[in-house]
Short mmCIF file of C-alpha atoms in Angstrom, two decimals:
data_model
loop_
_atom_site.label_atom_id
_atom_site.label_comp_id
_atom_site.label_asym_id
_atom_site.label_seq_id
_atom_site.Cartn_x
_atom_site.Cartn_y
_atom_site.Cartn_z
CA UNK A 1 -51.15 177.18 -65.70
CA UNK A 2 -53.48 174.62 -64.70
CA UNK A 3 -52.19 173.66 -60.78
CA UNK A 4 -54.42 174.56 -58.27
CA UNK A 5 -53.13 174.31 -55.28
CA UNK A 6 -56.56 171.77 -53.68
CA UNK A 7 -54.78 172.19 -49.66
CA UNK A 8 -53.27 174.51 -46.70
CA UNK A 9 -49.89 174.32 -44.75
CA UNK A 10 -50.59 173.20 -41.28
CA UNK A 11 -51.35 176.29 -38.96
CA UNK A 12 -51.51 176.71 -35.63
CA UNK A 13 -55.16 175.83 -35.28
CA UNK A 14 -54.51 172.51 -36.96
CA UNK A 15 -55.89 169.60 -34.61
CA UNK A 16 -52.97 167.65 -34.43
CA UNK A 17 -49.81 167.02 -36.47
CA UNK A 18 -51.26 164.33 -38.49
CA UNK A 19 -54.34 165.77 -38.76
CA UNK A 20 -55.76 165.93 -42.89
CA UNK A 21 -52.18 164.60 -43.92
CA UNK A 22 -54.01 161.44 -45.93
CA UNK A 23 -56.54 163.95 -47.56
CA UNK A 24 -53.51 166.46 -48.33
CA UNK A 25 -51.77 164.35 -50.26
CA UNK A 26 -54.47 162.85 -52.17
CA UNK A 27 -55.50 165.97 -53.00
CA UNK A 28 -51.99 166.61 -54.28
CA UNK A 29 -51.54 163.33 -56.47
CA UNK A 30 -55.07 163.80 -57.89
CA UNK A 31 -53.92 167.40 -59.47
CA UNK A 32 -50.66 165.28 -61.00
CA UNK A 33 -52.76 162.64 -62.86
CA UNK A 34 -53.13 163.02 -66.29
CA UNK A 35 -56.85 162.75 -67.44
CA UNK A 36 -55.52 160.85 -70.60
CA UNK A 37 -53.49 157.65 -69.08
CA UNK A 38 -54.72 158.51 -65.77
CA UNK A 39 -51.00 158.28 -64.11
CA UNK A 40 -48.86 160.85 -62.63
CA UNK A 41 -48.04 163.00 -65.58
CA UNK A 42 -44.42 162.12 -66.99
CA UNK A 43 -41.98 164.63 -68.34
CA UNK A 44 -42.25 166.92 -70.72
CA UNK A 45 -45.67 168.13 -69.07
CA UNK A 46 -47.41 170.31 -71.62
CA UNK A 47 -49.78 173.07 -70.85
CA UNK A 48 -52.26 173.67 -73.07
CA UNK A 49 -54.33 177.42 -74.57
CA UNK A 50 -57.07 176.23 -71.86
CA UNK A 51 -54.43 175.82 -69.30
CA UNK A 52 -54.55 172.09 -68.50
CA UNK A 53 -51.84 169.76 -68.76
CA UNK A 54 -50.70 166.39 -70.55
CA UNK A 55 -47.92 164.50 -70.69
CA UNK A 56 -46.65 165.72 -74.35
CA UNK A 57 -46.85 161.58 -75.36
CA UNK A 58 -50.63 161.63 -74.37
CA UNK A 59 -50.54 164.66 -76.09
CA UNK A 60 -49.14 163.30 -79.23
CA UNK A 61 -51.43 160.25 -78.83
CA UNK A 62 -54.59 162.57 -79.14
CA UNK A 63 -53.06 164.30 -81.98
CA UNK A 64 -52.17 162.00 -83.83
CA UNK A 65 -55.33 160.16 -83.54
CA UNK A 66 -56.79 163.34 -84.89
CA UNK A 67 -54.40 164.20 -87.56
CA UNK A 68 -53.38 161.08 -89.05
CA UNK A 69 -52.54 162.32 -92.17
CA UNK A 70 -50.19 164.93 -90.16
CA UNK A 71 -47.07 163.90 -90.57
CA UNK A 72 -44.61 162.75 -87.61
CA UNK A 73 -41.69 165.02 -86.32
CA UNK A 74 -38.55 164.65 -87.84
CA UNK A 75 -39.68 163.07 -91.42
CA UNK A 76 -37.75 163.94 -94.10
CA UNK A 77 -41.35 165.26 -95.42
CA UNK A 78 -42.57 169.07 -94.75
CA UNK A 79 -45.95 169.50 -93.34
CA UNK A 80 -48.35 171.61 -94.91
CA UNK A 81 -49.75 173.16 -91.95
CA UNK A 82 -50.06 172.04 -88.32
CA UNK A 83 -53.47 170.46 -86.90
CA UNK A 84 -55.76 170.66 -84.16
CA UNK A 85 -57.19 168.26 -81.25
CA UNK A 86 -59.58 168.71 -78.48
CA UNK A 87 -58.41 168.94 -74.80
CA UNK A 88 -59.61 165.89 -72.99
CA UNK A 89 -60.53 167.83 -70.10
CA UNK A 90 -62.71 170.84 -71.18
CA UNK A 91 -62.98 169.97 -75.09
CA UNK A 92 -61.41 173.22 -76.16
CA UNK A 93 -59.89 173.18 -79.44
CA UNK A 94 -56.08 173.57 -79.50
CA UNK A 95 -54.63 174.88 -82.30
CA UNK A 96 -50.99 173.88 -83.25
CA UNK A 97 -48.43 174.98 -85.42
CA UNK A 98 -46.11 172.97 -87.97
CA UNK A 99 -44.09 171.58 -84.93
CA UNK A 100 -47.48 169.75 -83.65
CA UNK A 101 -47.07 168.90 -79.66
CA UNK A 102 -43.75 169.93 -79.67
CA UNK A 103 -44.78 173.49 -80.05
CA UNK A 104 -46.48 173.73 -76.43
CA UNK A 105 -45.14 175.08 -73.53
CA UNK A 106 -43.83 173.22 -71.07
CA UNK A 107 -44.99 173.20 -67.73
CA UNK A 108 -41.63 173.44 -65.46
CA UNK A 109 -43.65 174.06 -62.17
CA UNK A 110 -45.18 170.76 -62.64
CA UNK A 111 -42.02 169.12 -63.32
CA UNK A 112 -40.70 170.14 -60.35
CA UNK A 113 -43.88 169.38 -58.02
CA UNK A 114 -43.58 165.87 -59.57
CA UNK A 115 -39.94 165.59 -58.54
CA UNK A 116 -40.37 166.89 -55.59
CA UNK A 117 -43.46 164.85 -54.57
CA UNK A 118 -41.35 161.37 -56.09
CA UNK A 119 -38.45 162.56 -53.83
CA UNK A 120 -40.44 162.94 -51.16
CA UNK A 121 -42.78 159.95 -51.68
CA UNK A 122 -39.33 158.00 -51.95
CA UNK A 123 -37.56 158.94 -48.93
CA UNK A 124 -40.57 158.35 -46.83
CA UNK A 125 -40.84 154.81 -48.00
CA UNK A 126 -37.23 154.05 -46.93
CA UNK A 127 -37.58 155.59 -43.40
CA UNK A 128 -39.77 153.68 -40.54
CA UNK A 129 -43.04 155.42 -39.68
CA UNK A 130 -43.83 156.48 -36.10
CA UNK A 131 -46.82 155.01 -34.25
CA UNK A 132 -48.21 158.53 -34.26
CA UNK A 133 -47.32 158.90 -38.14
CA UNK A 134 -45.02 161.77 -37.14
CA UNK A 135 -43.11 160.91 -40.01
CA UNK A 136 -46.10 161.43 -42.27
CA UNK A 137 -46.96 164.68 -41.17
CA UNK A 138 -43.54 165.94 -41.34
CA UNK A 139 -42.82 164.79 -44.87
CA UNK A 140 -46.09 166.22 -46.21
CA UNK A 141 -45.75 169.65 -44.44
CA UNK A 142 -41.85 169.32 -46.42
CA UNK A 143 -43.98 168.71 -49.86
CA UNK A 144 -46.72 171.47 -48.77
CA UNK A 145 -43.99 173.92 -47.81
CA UNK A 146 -41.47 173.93 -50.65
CA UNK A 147 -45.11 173.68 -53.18
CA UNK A 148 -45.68 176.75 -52.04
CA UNK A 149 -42.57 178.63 -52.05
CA UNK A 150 -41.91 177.44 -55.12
CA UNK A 151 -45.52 178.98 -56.19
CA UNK A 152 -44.50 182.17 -54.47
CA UNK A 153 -41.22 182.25 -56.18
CA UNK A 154 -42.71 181.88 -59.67
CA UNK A 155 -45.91 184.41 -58.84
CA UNK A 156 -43.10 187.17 -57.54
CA UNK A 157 -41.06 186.84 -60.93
CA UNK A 158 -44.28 186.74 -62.85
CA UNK A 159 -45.87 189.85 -60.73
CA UNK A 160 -43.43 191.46 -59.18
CA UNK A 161 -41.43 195.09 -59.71
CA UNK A 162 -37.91 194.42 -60.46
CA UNK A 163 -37.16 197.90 -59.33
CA UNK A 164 -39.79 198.01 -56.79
CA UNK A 165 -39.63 194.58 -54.98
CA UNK A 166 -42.72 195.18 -53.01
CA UNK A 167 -44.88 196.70 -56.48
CA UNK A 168 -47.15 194.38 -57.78
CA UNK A 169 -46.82 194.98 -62.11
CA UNK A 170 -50.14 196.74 -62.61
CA UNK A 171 -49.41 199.09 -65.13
CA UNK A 172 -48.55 198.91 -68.91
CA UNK A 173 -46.23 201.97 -70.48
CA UNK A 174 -47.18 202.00 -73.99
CA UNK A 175 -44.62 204.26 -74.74
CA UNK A 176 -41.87 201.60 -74.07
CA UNK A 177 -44.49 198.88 -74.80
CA UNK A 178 -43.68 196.80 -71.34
CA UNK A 179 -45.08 195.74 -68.27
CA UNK A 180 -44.28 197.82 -65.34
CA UNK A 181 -45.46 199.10 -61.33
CA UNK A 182 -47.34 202.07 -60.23
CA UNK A 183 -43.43 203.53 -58.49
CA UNK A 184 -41.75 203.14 -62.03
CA UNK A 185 -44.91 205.86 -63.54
CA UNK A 186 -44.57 208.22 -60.40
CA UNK A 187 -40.56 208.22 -59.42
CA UNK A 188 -39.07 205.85 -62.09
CA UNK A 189 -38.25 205.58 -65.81
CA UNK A 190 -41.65 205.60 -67.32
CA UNK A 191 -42.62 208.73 -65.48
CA UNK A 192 -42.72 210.69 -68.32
CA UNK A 193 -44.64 208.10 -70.71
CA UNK A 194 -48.14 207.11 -71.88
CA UNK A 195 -49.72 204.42 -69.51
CA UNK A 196 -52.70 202.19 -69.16
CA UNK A 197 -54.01 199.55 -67.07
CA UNK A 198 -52.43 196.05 -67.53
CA UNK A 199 -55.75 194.88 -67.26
CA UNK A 200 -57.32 196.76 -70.38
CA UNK A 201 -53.89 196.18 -72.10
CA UNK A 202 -54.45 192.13 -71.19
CA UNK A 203 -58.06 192.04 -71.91
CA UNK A 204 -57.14 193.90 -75.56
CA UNK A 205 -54.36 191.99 -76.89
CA UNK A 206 -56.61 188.80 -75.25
CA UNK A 207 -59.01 189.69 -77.61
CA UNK A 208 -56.66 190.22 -81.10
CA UNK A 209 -54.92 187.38 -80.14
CA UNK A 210 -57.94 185.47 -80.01
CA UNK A 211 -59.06 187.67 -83.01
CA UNK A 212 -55.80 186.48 -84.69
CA UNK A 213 -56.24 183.12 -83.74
CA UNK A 214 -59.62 182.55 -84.94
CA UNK A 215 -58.52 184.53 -88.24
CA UNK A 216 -55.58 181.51 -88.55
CA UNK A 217 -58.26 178.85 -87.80
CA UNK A 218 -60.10 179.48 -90.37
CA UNK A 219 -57.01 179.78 -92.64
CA UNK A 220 -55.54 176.83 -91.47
CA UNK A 221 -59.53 175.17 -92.21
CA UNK A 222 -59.44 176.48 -95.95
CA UNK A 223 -55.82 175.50 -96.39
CA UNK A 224 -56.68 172.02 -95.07
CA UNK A 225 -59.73 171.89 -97.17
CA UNK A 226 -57.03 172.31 -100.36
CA UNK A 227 -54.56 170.49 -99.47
CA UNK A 228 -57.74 167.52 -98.77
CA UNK A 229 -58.66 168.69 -102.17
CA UNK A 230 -55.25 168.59 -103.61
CA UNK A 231 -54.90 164.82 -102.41
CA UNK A 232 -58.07 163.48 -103.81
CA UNK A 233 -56.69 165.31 -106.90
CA UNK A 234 -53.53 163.02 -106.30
CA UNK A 235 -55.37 159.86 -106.35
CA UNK A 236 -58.11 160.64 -109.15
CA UNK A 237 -55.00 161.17 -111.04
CA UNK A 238 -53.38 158.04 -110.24
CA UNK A 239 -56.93 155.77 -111.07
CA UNK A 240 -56.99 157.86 -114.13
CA UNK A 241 -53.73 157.06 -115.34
CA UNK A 242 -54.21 153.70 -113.85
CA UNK A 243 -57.34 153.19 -116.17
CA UNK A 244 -56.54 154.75 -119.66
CA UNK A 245 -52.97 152.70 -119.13
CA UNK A 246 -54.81 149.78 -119.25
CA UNK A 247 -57.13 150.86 -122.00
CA UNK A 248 -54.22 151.81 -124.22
CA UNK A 249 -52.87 148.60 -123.69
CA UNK A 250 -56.19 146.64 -124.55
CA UNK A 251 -55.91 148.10 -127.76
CA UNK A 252 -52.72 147.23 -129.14
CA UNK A 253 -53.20 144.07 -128.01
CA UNK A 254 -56.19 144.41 -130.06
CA UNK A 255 -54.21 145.78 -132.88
CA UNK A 256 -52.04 142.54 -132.98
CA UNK A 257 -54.38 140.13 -132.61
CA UNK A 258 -55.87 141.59 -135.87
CA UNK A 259 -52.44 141.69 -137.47
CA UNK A 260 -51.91 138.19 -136.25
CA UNK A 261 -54.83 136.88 -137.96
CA UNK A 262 -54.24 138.38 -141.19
CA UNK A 263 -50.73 137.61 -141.32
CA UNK A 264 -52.03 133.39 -140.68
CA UNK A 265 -54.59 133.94 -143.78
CA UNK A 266 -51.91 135.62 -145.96
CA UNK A 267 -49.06 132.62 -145.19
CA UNK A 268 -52.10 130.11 -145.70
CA UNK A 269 -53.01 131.65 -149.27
CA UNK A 270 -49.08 131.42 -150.12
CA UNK A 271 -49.07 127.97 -148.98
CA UNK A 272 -51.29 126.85 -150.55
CA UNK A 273 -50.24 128.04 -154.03
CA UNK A 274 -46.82 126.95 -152.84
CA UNK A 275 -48.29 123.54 -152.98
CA UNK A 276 -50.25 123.25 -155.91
CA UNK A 277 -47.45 124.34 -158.04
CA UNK A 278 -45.03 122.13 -156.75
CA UNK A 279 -47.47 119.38 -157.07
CA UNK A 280 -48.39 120.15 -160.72
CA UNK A 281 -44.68 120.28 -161.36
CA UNK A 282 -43.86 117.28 -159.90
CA UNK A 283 -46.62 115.43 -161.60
CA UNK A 284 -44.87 116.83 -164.93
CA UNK A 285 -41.58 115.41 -163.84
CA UNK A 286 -42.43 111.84 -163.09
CA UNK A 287 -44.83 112.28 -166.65
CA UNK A 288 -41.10 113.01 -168.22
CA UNK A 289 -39.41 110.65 -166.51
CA UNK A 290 -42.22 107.56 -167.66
CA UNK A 291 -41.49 109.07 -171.29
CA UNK A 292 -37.63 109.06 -170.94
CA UNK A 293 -37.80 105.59 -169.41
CA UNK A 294 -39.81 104.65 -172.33
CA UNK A 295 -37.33 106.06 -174.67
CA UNK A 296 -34.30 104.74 -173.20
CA UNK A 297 -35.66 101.20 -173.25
CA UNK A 298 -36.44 101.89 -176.94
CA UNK A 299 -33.18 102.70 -178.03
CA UNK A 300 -31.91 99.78 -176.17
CA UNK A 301 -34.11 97.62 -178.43
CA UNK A 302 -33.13 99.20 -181.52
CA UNK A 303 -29.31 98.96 -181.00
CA UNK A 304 -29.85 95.21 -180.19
CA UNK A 305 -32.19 95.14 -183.58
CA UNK A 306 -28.97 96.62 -185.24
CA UNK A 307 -26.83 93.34 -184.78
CA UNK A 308 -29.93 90.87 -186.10
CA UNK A 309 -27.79 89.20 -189.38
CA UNK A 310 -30.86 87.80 -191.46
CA UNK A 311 -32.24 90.62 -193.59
CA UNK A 312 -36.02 89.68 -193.36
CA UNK A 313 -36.09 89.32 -189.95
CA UNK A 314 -34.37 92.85 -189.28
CA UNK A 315 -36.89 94.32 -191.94
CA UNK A 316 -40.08 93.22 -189.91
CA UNK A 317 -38.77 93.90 -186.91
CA UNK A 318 -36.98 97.48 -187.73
CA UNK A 319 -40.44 98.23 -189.05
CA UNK A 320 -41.88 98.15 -185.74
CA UNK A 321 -39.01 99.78 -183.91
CA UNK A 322 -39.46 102.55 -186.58
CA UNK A 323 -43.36 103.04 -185.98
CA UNK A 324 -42.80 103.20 -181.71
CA UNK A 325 -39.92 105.96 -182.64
CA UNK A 326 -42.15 108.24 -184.45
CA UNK A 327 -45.12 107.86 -181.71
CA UNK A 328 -42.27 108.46 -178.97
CA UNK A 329 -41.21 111.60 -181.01
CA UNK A 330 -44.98 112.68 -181.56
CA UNK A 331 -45.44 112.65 -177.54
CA UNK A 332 -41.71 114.15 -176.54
CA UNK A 333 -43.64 117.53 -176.56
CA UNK A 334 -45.19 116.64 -173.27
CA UNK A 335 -46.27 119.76 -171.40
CA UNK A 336 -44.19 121.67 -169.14
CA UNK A 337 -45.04 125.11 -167.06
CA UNK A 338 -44.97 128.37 -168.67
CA UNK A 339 -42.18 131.04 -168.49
CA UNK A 340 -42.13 132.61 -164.63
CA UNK A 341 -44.53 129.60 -163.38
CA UNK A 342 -41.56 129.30 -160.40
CA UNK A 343 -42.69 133.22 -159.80
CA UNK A 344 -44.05 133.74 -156.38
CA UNK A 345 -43.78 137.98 -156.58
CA UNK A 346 -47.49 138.78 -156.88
CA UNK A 347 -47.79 138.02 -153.06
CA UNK A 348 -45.74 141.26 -152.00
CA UNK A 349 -47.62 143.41 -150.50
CA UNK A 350 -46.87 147.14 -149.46
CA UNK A 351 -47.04 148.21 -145.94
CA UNK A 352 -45.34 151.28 -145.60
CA UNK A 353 -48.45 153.82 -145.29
CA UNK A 354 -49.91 151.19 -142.73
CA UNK A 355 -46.35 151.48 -140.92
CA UNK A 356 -46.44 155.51 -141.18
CA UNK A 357 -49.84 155.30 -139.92
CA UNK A 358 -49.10 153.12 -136.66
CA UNK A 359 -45.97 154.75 -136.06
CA UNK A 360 -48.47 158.30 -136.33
CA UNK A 361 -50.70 156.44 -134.11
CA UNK A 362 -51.90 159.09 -131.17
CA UNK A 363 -54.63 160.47 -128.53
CA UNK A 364 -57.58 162.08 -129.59
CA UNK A 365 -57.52 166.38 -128.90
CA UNK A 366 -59.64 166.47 -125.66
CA UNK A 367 -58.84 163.16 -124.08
CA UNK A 368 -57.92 165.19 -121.19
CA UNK A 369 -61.07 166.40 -120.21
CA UNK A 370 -61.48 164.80 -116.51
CA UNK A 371 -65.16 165.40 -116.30
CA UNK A 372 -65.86 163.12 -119.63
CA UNK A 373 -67.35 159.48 -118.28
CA UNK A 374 -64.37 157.12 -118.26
CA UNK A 375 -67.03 154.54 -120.08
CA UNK A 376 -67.83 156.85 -122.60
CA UNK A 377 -63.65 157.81 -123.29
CA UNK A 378 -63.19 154.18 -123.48
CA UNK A 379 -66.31 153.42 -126.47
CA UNK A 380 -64.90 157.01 -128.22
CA UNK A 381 -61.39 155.11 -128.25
CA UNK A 382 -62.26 151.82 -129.79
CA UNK A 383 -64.72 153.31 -132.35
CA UNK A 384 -61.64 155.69 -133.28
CA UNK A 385 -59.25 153.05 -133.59
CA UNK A 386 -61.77 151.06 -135.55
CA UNK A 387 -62.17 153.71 -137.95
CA UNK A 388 -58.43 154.01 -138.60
CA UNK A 389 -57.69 150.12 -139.08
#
């Protein structure tokens, strides 16, 4: 893990007890910055492949800033794949898996450095400071001291024999596949098994793993490259469907424009024979009606003719009524329409295969074909719709 220790515990030979306290322990707040936010780090701290730390948020920051189409932890989504980001200190490419940040390691001895440097940094603000800044020395030797015990702690349970306190772990028993001490091969359990050095055993699994790592890399590059691929698939689709939607559309409005017109010319041409009939029947009627008038007041003057009492006078006058009869006769055959004239049937008209034909109304085979110019699909369409209507 990426602490360094950057000081020494006072010794003997120190010059006094003060002495390097105010380079000490900004040598120790400098290794708790974090290079992204550039404050103390703030829990979780996350070590990285490249062994420097972050605080996971800065962490998340980068990542996300890198990944944005990565998506967040705890969506009700499932990502694809994981993603990748570059460590802000050395550059090195970290490789993560579906969980994202939340898949690194925390770094617990940090943690507890930075709590113990905030406790210590806090009880040495409430307490007065000697002239000689006694109190300054004593509380960093308290920080310097328990930093490295707890460094020694954590190096003994990471190094050291649990059978054999004072064994370093130098040895690796492939037989049982573990870690183990020099003691445990000579007087212990794994006397009787196949051994090697740890470090040959480190430096060859260092290398699969990286072997396996680079070997997921470039999987996780060509699965990102299809699922890239996938998604401009995704929206090509949508602008496609988008497009011929609207081109569908266009037509049929088309379509009843042109029916709308046609229907207008066919109820003008009934109209208008509408009208001329009624007006060449109506001009009959009022030519009856002048005749019937005509007649009426005729008949009226021939019943008072009827009463006259002197003979001659009747005569002349009956003569006269007599002549107007026979012309009124002659001209009661005054024309009239012919059988059916009322008969408005020869404007039916039979759209039933025009029906069939819109209701069979369809795409043409290989309207699919994705690579075909959307311009060119579009003139195909309206020259094949033309050719049907």
């Amino acid at each position: 893990m990426n602490f360094t220790l950057g000081f020494k515990p006072p010794t003997a030979g120190s010059s006094g007890p003060g002495a390097g306290s105010g380079v000490t322990m900004e040598n120790l707040e400098r290794q708790l910055i974090c290079p992204v936010c550039l404050e103390m780090f703030s829990k979780p701290v996350v070590i990285l492949p490249c062994q420097h730390n972050l605080c996971r948020k800065c962490a998340n920051d980068i990542f996300q800033s890198a990944n944005p189409l990565w998506q967040s932890r705890g969506s009700s989504g499932i990502a694809a794949s994981g993603g990748r980001f570059r460590c802000p200190s050395c550059r090195h490419e970290v490789v993560l898996d579906r969980h994202g940040v939340y898949g690194l390691q925390r770094n617990l001895l940090v943690e507890n450095i930075i709590d113990i440097y905030r406790q210590q940094e806090s009880s040495r603000s409430g307490e007065l400071i000697h002239p000689q800044g006694e109190t300054s020395c004593l509380h960093t030797g308290n920080i310097i001291e328990r930093l490295v015990n707890i460094k020694s702690e954590h190096q003994q349970q990471q190094q050291m024999c649990e059978e054999h306190e004072e064994e370093k772990i130098n040895i690796y028993c492939l037989s049982c596949q573990t870690p183990t001490c020099s003691m445990c091969k000579v007087f212990g359990q794994h006397r009787d098994c196949d051994v090697a050095p740890l470090s040959s055993v480190y430096t060859r699994q260092k290398a699969e793993l990286s072997d396996g790592i680079a070997i997921l890399v470039a999987s996780n590059d060509h699965i990102q490259a299809v699922v890239s691929q996938m998604e401009q698939i995704c929206r090509t689709i949508e602008e496609n469907g988008h497009h011929q939607r609207e081109q569908l559309a266009n037509h049929f409005d088309s379509l009843v424009a042109i029916l709308e017109e046609r229907k207008q010319e066919l109820v003008g041409e009934i109209a208008k024979e509408q009208d001329d009939k009624l007006k060449h029947v109506r001009s009959l009627i009022r030519q009856h009606g002048d005749h019937l008038e005509a007649a009426v007041t005729l008949v009226e003057s021939a019943i008072q003719f009827m009463e006259e009492p002197h003979m001659p006078l009747f005569i002349q006058s009956a003569k006269v009524i007599l002549e107007k009869m026979t012309v009124m006769a002659r001209t009661s055959n005054t024309e009239r329409p012919e059988l059916g004239y009322e008969s408005m049937s020869h404007f039916d008209i039979d759209t039933d295969d025009l029906a069939d034909m819109l209701r069979n109304i369809s795409f043409n085979s290989g309207a699919g074909d994705d690579e075909e110019d959307p311009e060119r699909v579009g003139e195909e369409s309206e020259l094949d719709f033309s050719s049907r209507f």
